[in-house]
Coordinates of C-alpha atoms in Angstrom, one line a residue:
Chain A
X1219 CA -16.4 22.5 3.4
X1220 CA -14.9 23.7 0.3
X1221 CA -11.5 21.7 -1.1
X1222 CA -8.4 22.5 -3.5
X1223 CA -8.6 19.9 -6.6
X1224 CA -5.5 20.7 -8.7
X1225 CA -6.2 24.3 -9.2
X1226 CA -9.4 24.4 -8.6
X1227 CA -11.8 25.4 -5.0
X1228 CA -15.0 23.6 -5.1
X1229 CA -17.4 21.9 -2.5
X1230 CA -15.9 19.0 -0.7
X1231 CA -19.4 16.9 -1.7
X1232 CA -18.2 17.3 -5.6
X1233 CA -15.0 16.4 -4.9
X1234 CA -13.7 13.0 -6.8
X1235 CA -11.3 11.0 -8.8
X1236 CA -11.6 9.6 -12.0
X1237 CA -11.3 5.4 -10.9
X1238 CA -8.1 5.4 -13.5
X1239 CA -6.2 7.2 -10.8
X1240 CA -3.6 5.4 -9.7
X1241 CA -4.3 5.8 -6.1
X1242 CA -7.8 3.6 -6.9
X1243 CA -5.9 1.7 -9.0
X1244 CA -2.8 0.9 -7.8
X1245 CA -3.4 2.5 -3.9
X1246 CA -0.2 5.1 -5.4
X1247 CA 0.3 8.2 -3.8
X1248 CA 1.6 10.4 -0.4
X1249 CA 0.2 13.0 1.3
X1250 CA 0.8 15.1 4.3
X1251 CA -1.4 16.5 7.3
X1252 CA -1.0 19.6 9.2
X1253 CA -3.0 22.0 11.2
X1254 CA -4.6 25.3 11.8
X1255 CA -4.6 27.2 15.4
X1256 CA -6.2 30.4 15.5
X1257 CA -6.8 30.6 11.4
X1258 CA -3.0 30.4 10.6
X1259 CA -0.9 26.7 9.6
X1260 CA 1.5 25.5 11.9
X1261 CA 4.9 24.7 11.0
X1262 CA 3.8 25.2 7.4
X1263 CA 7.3 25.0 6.3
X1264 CA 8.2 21.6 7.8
X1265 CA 5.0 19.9 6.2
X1266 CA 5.4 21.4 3.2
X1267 CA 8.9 20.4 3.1
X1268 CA 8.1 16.7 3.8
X1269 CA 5.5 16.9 1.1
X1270 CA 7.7 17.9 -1.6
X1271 CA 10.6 15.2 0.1
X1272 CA 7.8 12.2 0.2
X1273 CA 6.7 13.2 -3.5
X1274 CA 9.7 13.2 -4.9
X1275 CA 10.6 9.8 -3.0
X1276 CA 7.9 8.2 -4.5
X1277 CA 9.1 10.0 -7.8
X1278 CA 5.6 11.7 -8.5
X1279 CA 5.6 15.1 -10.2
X1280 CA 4.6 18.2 -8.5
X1281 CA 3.0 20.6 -11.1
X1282 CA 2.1 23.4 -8.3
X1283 CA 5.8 25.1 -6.7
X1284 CA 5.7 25.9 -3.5
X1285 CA 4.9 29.2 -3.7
X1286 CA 1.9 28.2 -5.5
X1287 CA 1.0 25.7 -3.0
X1288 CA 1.4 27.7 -0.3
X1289 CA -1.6 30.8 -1.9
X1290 CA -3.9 27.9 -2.6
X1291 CA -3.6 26.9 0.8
X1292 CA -3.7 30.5 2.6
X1293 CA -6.8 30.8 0.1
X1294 CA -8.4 27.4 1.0
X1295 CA -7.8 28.1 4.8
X1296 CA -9.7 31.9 4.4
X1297 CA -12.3 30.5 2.4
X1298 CA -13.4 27.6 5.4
X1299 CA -13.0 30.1 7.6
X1300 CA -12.1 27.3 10.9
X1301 CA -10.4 28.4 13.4
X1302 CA -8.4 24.7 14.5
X1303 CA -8.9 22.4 11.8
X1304 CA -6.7 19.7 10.3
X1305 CA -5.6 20.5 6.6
X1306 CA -4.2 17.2 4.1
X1307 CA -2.6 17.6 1.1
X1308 CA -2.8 14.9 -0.9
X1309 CA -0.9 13.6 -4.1
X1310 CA -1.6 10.8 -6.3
X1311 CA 0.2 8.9 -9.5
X1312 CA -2.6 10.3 -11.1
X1313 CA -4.5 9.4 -14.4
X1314 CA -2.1 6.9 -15.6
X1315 CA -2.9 5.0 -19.3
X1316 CA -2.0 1.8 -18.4
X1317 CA -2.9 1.4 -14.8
X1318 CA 0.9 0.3 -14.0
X1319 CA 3.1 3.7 -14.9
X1320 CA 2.7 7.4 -12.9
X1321 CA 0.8 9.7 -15.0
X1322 CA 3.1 12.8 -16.2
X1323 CA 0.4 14.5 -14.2
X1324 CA -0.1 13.3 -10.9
X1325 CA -3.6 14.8 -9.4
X1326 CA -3.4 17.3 -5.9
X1327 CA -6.3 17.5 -3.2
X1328 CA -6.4 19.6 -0.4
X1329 CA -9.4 19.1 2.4
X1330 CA -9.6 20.4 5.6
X1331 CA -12.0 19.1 8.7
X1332 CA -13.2 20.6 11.6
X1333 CA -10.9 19.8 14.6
X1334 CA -9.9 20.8 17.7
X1335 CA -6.7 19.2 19.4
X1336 CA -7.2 17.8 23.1
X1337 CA -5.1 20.2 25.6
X1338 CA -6.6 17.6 28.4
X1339 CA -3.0 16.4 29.8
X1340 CA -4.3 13.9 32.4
X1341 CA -5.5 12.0 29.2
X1342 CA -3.6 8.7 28.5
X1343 CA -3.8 6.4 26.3
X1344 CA -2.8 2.0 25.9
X1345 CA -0.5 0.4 23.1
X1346 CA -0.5 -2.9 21.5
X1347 CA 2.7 -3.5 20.0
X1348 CA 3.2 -5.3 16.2
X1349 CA 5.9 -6.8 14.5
X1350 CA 5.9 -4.9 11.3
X1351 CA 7.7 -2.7 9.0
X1352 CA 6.4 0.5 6.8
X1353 CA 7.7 0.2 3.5
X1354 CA 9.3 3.5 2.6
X1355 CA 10.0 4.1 5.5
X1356 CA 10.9 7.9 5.4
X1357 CA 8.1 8.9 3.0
X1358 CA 4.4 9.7 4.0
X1359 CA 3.1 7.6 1.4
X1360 CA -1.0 6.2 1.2
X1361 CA -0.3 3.0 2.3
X1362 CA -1.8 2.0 5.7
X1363 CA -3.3 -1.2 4.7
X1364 CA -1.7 -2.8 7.8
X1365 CA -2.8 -0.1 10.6
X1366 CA -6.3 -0.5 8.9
X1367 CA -6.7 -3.7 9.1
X1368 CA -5.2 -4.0 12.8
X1369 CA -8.3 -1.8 13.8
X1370 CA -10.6 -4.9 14.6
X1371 CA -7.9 -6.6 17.3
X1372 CA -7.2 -3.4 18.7
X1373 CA -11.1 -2.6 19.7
X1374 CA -10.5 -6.6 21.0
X1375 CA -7.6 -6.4 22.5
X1376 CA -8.9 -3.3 24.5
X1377 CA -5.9 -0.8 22.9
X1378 CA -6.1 2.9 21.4
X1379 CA -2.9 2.5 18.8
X1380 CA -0.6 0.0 17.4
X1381 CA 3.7 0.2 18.3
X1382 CA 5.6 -1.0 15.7
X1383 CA 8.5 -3.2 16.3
X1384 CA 11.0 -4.6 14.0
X1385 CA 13.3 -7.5 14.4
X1386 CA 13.6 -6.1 17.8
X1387 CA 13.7 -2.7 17.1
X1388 CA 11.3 0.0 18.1
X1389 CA 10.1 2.0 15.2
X1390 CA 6.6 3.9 15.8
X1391 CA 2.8 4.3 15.5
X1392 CA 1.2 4.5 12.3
X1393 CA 0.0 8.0 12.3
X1394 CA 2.4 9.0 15.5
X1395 CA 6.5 9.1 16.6
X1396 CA 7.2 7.2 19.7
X1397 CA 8.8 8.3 23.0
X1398 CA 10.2 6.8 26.1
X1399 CA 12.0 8.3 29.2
X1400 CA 14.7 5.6 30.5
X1401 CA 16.5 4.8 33.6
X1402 CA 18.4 8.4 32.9
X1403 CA 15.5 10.2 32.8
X1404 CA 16.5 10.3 29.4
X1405 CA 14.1 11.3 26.6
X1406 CA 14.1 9.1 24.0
X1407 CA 12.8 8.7 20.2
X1408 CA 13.1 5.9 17.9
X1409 CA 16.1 6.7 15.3
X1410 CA 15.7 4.7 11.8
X1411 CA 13.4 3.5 9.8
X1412 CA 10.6 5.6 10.4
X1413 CA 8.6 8.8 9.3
X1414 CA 10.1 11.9 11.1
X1415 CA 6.8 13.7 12.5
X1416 CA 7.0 17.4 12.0
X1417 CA 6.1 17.2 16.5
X1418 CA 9.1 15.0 17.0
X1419 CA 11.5 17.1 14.9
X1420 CA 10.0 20.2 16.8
X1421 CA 10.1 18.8 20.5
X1422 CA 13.9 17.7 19.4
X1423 CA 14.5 20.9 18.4
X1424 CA 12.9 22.4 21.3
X1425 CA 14.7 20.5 23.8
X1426 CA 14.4 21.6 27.2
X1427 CA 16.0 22.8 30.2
X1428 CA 15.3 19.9 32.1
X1429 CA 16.2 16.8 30.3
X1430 CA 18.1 15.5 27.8
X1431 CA 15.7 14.9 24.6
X1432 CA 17.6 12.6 21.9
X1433 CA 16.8 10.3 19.1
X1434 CA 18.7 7.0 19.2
X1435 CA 17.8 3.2 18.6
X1436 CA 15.2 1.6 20.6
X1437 CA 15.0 -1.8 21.4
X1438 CA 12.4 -3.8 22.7
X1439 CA 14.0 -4.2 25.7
X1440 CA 14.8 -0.1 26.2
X1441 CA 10.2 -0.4 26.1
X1442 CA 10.3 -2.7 29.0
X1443 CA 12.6 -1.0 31.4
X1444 CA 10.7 2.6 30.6
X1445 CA 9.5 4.5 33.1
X1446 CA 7.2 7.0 31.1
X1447 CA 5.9 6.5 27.1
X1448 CA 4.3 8.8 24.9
X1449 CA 3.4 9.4 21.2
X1450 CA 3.6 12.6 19.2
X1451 CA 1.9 13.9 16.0
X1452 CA 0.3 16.8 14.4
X1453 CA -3.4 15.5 15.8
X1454 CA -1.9 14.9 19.6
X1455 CA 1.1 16.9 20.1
X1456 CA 2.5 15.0 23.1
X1457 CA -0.3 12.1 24.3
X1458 CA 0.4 10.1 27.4
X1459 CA 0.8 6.5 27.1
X1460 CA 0.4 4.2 30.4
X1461 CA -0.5 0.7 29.2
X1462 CA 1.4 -1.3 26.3
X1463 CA 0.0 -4.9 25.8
X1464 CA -2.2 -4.8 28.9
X1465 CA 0.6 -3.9 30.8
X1466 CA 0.8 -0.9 33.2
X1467 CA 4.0 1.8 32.4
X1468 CA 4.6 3.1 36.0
X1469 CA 1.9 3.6 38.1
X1470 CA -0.6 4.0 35.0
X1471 CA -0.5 7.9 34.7
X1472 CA 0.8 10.5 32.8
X1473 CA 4.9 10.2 34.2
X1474 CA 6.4 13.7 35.6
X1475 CA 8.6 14.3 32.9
X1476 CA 6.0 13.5 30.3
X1477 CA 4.2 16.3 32.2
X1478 CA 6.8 18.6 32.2
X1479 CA 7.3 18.3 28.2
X1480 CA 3.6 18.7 27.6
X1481 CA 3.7 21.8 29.3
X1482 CA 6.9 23.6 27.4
X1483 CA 5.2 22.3 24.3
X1484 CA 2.3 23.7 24.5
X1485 CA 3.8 26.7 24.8
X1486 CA 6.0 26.7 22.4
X1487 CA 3.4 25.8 19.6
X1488 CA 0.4 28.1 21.7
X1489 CA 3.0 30.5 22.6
Chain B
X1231 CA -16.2 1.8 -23.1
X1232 CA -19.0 0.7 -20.0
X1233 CA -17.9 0.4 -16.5
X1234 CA -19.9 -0.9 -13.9
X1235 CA -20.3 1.3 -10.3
X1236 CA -21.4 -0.4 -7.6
X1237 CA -25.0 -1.3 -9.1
X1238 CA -25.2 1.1 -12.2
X1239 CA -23.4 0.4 -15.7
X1240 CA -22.4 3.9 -16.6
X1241 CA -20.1 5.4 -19.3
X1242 CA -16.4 4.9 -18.4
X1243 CA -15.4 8.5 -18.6
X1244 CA -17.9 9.5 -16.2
X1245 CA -16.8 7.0 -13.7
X1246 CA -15.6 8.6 -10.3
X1247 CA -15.3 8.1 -6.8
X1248 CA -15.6 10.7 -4.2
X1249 CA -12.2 11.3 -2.5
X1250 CA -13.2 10.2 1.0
X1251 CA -13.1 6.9 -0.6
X1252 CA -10.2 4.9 1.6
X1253 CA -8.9 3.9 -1.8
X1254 CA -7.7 7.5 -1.9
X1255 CA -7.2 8.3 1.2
X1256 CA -5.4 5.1 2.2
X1257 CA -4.5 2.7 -0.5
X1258 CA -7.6 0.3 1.0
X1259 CA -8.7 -2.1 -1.4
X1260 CA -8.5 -5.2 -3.4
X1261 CA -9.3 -6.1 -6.9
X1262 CA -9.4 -9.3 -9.5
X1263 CA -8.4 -9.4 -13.2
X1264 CA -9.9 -11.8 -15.6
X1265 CA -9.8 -12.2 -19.2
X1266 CA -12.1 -12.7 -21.5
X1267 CA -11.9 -15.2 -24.9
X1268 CA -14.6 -15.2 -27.5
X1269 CA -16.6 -12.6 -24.8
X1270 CA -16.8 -15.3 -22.8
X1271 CA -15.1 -15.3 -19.2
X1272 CA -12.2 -17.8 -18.6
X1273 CA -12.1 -19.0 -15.1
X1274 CA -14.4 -17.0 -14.0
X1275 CA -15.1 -19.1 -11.1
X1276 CA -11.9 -19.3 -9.8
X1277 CA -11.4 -15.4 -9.9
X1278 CA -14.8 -14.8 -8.1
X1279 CA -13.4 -17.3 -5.6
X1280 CA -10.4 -15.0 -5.4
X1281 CA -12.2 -11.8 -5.8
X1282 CA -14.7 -12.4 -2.4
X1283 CA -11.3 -14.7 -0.4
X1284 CA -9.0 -11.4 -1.0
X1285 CA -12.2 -9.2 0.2
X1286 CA -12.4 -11.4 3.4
X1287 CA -8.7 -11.3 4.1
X1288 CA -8.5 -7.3 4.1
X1289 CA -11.8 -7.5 6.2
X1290 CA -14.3 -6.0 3.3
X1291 CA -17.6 -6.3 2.9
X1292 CA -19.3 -7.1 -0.4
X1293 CA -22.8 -6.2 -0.8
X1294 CA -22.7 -7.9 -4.2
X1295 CA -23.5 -11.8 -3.6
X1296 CA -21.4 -14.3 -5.7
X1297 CA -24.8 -14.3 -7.8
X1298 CA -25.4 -11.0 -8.4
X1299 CA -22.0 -9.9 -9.5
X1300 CA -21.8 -13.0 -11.8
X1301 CA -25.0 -11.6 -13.4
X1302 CA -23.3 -7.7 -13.3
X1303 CA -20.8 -9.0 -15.0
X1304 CA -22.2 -10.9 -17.9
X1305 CA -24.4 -7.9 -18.5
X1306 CA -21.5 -5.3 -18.7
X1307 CA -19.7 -7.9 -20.8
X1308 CA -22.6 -8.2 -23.3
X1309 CA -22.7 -4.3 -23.3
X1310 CA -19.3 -3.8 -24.1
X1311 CA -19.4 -6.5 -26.5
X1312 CA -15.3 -7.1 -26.8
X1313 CA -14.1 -10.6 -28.2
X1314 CA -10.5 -10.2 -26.3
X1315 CA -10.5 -8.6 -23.5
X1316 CA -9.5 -8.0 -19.3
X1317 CA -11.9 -7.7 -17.2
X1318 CA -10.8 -5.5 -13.6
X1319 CA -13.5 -6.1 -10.4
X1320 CA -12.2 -3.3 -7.8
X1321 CA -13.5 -3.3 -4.1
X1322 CA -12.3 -0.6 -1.9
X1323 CA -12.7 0.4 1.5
X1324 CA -15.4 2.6 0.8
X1325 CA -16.4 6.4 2.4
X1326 CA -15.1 6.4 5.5
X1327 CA -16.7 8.5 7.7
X1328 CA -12.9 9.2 9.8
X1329 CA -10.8 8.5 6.8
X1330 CA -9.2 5.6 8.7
X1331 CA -11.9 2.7 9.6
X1332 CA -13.5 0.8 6.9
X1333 CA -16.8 2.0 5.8
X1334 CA -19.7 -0.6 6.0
X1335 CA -20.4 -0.3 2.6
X1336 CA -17.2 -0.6 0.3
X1337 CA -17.4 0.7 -3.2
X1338 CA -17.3 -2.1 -6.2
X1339 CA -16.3 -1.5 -10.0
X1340 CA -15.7 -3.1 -12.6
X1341 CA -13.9 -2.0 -15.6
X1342 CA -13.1 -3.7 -19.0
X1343 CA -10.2 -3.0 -21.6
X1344 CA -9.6 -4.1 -25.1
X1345 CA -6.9 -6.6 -24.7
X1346 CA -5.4 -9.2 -27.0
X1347 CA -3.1 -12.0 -25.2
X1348 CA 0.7 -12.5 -26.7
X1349 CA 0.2 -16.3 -28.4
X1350 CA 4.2 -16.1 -30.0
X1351 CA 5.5 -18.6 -28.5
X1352 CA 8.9 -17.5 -29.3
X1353 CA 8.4 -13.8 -27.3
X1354 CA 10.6 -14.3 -23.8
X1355 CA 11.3 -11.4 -21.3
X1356 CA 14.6 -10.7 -18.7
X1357 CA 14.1 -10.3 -15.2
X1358 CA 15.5 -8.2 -12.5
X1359 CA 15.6 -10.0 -8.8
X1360 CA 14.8 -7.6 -6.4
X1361 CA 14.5 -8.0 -1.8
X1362 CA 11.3 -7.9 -1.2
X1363 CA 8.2 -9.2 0.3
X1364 CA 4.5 -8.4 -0.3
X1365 CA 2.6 -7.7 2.8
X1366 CA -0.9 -9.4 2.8
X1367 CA 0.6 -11.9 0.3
X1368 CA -2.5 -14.3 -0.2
X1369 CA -4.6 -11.1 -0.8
X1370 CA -5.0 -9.0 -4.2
X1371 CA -4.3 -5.7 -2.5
X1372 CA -4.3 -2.2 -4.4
X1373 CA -0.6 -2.4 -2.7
X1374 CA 1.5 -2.0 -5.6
X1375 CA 3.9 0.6 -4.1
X1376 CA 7.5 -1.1 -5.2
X1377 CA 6.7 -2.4 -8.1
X1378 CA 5.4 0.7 -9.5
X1379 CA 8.3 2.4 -7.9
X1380 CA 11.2 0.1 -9.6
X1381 CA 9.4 0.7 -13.0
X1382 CA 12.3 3.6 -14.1
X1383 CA 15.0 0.7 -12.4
X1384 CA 13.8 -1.9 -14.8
X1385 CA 14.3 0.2 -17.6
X1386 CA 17.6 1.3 -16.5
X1387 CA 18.8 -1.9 -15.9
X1388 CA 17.2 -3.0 -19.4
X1389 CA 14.7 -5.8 -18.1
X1390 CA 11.1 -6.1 -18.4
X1391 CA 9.7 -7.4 -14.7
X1392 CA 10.8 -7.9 -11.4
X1393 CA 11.6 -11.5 -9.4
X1394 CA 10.6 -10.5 -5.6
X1395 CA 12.8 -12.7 -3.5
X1396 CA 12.9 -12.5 0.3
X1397 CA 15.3 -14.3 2.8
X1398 CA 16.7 -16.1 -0.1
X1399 CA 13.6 -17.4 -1.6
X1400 CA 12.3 -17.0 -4.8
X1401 CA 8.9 -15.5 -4.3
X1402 CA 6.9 -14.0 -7.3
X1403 CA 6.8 -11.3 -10.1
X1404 CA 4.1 -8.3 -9.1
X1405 CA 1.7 -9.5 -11.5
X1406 CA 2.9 -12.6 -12.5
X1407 CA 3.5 -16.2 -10.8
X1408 CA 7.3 -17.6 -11.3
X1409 CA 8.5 -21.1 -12.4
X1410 CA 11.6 -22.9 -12.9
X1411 CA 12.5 -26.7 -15.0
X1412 CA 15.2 -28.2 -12.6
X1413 CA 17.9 -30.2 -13.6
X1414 CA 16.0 -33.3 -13.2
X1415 CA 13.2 -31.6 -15.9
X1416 CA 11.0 -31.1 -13.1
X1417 CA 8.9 -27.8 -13.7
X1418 CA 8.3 -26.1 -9.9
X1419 CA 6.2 -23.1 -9.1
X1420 CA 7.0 -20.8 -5.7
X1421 CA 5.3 -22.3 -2.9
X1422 CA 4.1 -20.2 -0.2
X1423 CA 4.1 -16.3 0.7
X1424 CA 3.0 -15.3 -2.6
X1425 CA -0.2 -14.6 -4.5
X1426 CA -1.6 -17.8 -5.8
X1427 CA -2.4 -16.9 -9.4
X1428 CA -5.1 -18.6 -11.4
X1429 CA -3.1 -19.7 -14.4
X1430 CA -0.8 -21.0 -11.9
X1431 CA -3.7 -23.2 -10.4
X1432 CA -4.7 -24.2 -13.8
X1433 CA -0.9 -25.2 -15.0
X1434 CA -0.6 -27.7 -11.8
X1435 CA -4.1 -29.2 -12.5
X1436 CA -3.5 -29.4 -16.1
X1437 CA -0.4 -31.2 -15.1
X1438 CA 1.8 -32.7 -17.7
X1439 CA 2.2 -36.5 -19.6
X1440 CA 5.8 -35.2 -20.0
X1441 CA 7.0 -33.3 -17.0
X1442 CA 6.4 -33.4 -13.0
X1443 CA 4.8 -30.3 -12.5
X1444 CA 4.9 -29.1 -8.8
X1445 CA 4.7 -26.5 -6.2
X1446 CA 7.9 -25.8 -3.8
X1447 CA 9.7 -23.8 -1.4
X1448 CA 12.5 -22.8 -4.1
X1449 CA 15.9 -20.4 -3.4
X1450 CA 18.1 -18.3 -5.3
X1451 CA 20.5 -21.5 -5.4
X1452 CA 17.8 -23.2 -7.1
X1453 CA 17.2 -19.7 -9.8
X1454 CA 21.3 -20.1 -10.4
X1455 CA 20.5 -24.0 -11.5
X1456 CA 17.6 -23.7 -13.7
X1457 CA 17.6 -24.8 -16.9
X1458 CA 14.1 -22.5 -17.7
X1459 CA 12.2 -20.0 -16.6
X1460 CA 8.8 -19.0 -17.0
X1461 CA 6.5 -16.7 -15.6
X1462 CA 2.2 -17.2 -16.0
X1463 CA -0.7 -14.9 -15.5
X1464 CA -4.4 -14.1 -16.6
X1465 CA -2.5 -11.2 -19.3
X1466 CA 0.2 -13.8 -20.2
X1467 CA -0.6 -17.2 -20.0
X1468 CA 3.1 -18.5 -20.4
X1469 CA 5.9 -16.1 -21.1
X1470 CA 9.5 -17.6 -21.5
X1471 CA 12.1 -15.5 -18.9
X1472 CA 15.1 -16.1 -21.0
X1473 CA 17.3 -13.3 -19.0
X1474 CA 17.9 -13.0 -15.3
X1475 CA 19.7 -9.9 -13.6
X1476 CA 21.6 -9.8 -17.0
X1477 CA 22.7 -13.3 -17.1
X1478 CA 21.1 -15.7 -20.2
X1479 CA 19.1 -18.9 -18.8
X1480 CA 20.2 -21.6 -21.0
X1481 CA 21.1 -20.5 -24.6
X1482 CA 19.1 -17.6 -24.2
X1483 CA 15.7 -18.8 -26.1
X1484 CA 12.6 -20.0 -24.5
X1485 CA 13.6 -23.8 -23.7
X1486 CA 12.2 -27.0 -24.9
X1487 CA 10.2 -27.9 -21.5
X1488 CA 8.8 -24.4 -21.6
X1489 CA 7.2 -24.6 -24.9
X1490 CA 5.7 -27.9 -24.5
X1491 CA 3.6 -26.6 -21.3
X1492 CA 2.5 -23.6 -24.1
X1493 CA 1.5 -25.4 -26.8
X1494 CA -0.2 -28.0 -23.8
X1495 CA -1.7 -25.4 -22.1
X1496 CA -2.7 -23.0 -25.2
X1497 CA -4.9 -25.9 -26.0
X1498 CA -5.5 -25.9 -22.1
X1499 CA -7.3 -22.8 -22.5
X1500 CA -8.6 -22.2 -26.4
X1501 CA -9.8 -26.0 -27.2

C-alpha cells in the first residue's frame, strides 16, 4: 500500500519517523480517520474540517491547505486503487530541537487499509463502562493510552468496548459516540465533553421521520433506564449494543428503533 | 552522535521508526532520563528500576533484561564518549499489527545529548499553577499533551514551568518534582498521585542534619504559606522557585533552607 509522507507517495513498508518526532517523543499529535465506499471519501468535508479544528486546537501547523490536502488525498486514494478502505491522516509536533517545543514543521502521514464496514445489522455488541475523562476533549488528538491499556480487562471481563463516564456523566467510547433510546423513545447522544464523530453529527443531521434524534446530557442513570444502546463511528456506522457490564439492554437484541435508524442510515450514506 | 535501536548502535540521524509504531499512531510508550557525570551514570540503578516499573504499569514488554540494557548502555555511553550528558531509554508500544493492541515486541531506544547541569546556585525560576492531573501518574508515559500545550501560556504569562495541582493539592511540575520549607522549616515534597522522581528519592534519603525533610499530602493553602520553594530533577538537581503565579515567595531570592539542601546535596551527588 502506498502512503502520503508530507509531500511525498511512497510504499507504506518505507514509511517512518525520525525518533526526534514529537509524537515518539512526547506521544504529540492528532489525526483523523475517514473512509472510502465505492473509490470515493465519505463526508470528506466534515473530516477534513475536524482535522484542521483538532490541529489547530493542539496549535500544530498545517503546511499543506486544504486544497492541497484534499489532491494528495484523491491521488493517494487512485493510486491504492481500494474500493472500501479506511484512510488516516495523521499530524505530528514534528521534529522538534529540544524534545519539549512543536517543531515550526510538524510532519503529515496519510495511510489507508483495506476494509470493508459490516452491513450485518443483527450484529451487537457488550460495554464495560469506565470512569474516565479524554483530555481535550473536542480534539482527535493521539492520545489513547487509557483505551489501550483497558484492552486486557476487556478480553477478561468478556466486553467488545469501553463507555466512558464522568462524575456521573455519560461521555462516549474511545474510538465511537454513544446512543440511547429512553422511556420517550427518544434518541439520545451524549452532549459535552466529548469528540463529535463525523456519524453522530450526520445521523443528527439526518434525523428521521420517526423519532426524535437529539443530543443532551446523559447521566448514568439515563444508561440504566435505556431501552435500546448503540455506538456510532466512521468504522461501524450505527452498531447495536445489548449488554453493558454483563448486563442485558432489553431483551439482548438489536431494539426496533435502533433498527429502524440503521436502515435510514444506510441509505443515506449507501444512497 | 550514537543512538542505540533496539539491539543495534547506529548513527543518530539515521534513527527511525516505522509509522505503525503505536508511539505514532497512539502516543504508547514510556521512557527514562538519566544523566551522566564524568561518563559515568548517576543512579543508574534507580532509573532502570523506574525504566522496567513504568514498562510494567503501561503493560509493555521488554525484551532487553535489566542486564543486557545495563551493558547497551555502557557501550553506547563509551561510544559517544560525553563527560556531561542525559541519557533518554524510550519503550514504545511497538508495530501493532491493528494499530490499537500492543505489539508483543515493543521498540527500545536509547538516545544521548550533550548536556551540562545548571550548578549557580543563585539561578531560581517562577511558576504558573495550573488544574490538572496526570493520568497514569506513577508511570513515565510519552503523555506530555498539556504541558507541551501551555508552553506559549508560560511565556505569555512570563514564567518558566508549570505547578499541576488537582482538587486543591499541590501535585508536581511536568518534569520536575515540587517542594515547599513550611513555617516550622520543615522541607516537604508532594506525596502521592505524582511521578516519584529520582532526585526526589535521593533528597529524602540524603535527609538533612539541619532540616526535617519529608513527604506529604500538601494544598494550595499550604503553597500560600511557604516560606521556599524548590523544584528537583535528573536535568536540575535543585532549582530555587522564587515566583509563583506572579507573586514573590519570600524576598524573591532562593531562601536560606533552599541553598543549604544545594550545597548538601551538590556534594550528594559530585563527592
Amino acid at each position: 500500500m502506498y502512503v502520503l509522507v508530507n509531500d511525498s507517495i511512497i510504499s507504506g513498508e518505507e514509511a517512518t519517523l525520525k525518533i526526534t518526532d514529537l509524537a515518539i517523543q512526547r506521544g504529540y499529535g492528532i489525526f483523523d480517520f475517514l473512509k472510502t465506499v465505492a473509490g470515493k471519501p465519505i463526508f470528506l468535508e466534515d473530516h477534513l474540517d475536524r482535522f484542521y479544528s483538532s490541529a489547530e486546537q493542539m496549535r500544530l501547523p498545517v503546511k499543506q491547505s486544504r486544497q492541497d490536502l484534499t489532491n494528495s488525498l484523491v491521488s493517494l486514494i487512485a493510486k491504492n486503487n481500494l474500493s472500501e478502505s479506511g484512510v488516516r491522516i495523521t499530524l505530528t509536533g514534528g521534529y522538534s530541537p529540544d524534545g519539549f517545543n512543536i517543531s515550526s514543521e510538524s510532519n503529515l502521514f496519510v495511510t489507508q487499509t483495506d476494509f470493508v464496514i459490516n452491513r450485518d445489522f443483527d450484529k451487537s455488541i457488550g460495554l464495560m463502562t469506565y470512569e474516565y475523562q479524554r483530555q481535550f476533549a473536542s480534539a482527535k488528538t493521539l492520545d489513547y493510552l487509557k483505551a489501550i491499556w483497558l484492552q486486557p480487562v476487556l478480553k477478561e471481563k468478556g466486553a467488545d468496548d469501553i463507555l466512558y463516564h464522568d462524575n456521573g456523566m455519560l461521555r462516549e467510547c474511545p474510538r465511537a459516540n454513544f446512543f440511547l433510546v429512553n422511556e420517550k423513545d427518544e434518541v439520545l447522544t451524549s452532549k459535552s465533553n466529548i469528540l463529535k464523530g463525523v456519524t453522530r453529527k450526520h445521523i443528527l443531521k439526518m434525523g428521521s421521520r420517526n423519532f426524535k434524534i437529539d443530543e443532551r446530557e446523559l447521566t448514568m442513570d439515563d444508561l440504566r433506564h435505556a431501552k435500546e444502546v448503540f455506538i456510532t463511528s466512521t468504522t461501524k456506522n450505527i452498531l447495536p449494543v445489548t449488554k453493558i457490564d454483563g448486563r442485558l439492554i432489553g431483551d439482548g437484541k438489536p431494539g426496533p428503533v435502533t433498527k429502524v435508524l440503521m436502515k435510514e442510515f444506510d441509505g443515506y450514506i449507501y444512497g
